[in-house]
mmCIF file of C-alpha atoms in Angstrom:
data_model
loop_
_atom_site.group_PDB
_atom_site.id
_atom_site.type_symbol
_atom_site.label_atom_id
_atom_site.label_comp_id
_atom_site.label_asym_id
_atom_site.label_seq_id
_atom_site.Cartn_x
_atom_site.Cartn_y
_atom_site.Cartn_z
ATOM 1 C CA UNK X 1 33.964 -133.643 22.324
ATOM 2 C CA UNK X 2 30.907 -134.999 24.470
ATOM 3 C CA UNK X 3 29.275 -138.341 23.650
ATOM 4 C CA UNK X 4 26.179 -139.435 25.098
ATOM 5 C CA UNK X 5 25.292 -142.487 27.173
ATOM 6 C CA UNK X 6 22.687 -145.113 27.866
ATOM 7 C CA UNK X 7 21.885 -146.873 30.582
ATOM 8 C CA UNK X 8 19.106 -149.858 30.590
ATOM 9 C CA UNK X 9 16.750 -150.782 33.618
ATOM 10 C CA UNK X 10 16.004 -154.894 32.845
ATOM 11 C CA UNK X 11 13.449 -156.617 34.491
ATOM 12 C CA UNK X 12 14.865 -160.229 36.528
ATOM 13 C CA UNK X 13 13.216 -162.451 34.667
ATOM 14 C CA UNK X 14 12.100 -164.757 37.346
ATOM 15 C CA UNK X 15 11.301 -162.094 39.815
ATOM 16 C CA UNK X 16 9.026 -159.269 38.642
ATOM 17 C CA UNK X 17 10.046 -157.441 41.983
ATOM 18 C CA UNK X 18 13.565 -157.671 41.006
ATOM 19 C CA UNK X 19 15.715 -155.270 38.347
ATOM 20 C CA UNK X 20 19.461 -156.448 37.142
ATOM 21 C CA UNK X 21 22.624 -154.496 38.214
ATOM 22 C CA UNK X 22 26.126 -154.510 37.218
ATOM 23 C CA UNK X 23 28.277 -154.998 40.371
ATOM 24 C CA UNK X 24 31.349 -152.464 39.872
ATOM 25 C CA UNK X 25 34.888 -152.583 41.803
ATOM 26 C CA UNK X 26 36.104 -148.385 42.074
ATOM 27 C CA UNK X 27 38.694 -147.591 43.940
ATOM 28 C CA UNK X 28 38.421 -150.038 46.596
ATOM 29 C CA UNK X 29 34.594 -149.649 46.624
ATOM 30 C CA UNK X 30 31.496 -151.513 45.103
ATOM 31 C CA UNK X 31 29.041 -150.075 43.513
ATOM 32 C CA UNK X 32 25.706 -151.029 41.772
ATOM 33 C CA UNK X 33 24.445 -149.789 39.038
ATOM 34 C CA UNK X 34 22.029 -150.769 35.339
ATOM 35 C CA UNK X 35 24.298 -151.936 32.459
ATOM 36 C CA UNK X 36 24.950 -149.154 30.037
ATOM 37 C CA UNK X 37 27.653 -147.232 28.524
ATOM 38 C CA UNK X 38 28.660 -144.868 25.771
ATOM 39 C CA UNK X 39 26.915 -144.615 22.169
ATOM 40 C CA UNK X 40 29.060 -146.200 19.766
ATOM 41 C CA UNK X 41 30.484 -143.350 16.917
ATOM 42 C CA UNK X 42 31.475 -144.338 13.498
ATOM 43 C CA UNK X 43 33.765 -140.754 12.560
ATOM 44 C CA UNK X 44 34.396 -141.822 9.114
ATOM 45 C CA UNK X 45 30.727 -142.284 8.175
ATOM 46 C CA UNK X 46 29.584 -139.633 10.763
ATOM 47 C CA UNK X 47 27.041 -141.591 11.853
ATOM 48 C CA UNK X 48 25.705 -142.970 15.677
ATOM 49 C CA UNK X 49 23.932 -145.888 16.815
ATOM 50 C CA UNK X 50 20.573 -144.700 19.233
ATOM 51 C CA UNK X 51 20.405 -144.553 22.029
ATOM 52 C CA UNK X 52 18.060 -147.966 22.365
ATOM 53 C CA UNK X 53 20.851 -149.780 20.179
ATOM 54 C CA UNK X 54 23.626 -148.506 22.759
ATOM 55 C CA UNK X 55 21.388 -149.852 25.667
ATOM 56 C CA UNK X 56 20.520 -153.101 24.026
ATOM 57 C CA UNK X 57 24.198 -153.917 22.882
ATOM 58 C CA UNK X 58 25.255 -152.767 26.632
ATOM 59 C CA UNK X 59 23.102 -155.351 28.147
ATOM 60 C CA UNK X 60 24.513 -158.292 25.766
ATOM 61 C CA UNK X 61 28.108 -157.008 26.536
ATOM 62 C CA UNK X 62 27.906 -156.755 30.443
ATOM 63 C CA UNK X 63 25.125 -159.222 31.411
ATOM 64 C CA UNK X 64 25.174 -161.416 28.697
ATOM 65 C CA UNK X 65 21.587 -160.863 27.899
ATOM 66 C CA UNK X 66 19.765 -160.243 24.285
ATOM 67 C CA UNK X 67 16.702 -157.788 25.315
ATOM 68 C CA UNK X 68 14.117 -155.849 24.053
ATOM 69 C CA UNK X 69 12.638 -152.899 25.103
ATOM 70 C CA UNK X 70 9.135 -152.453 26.726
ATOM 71 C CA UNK X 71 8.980 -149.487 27.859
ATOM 72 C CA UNK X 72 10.380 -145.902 28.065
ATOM 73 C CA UNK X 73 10.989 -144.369 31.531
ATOM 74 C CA UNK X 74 12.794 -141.169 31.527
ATOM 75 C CA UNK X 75 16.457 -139.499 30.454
ATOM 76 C CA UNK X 76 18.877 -137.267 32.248
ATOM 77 C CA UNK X 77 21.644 -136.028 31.033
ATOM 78 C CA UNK X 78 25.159 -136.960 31.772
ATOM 79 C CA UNK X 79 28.115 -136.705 28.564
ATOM 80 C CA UNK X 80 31.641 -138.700 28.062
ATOM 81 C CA UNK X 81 34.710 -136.864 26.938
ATOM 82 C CA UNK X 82 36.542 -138.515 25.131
ATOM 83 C CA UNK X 83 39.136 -138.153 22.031
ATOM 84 C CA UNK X 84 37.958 -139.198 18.897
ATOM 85 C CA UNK X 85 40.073 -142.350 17.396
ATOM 86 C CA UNK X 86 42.805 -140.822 14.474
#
């Protein structure tokens, strides 16, 4: 089963010239990279959040930030696999 992600791009808030990262510890390396993660599935209802509500809720969960979003710059693609929950 593939899932799809989301990944937002926020603005520092002080410093236009600035954008937010998430600093990430991987195998013995850090890495940078914007807050996001996988769209949250409800099975039972078969239903998804978007893929604006996965970024939003991403950026409360790993920054501790409530955004909104201004603007729309682009997608790739790039799918989880994961088992569904029983």
């Amino acid at each position: 089963m593939f899932f799809p992600s989301s990944k937002i791009i926020i603005q520092h808030p002080s410093n236009t010239n600035k954008i937010l990262l998430v600093k990430r510890h991987v195998n013995g390396a850090f890495y940078y990279e914007p807050a996001g993660g996988k769209v949250e599935i409800d099975f039972e209802k078969r239903a998804a959040e978007s893929l604006e509500d996965c970024a939003i809720r991403e950026a409360q969960e790993e920054l501790g930030l409530t955004v909104s979003i201004n603007e729309y710059l682009g997608s790739y693609y790039f799918f989880w696999t994961i088992a569904p929950n029983k």
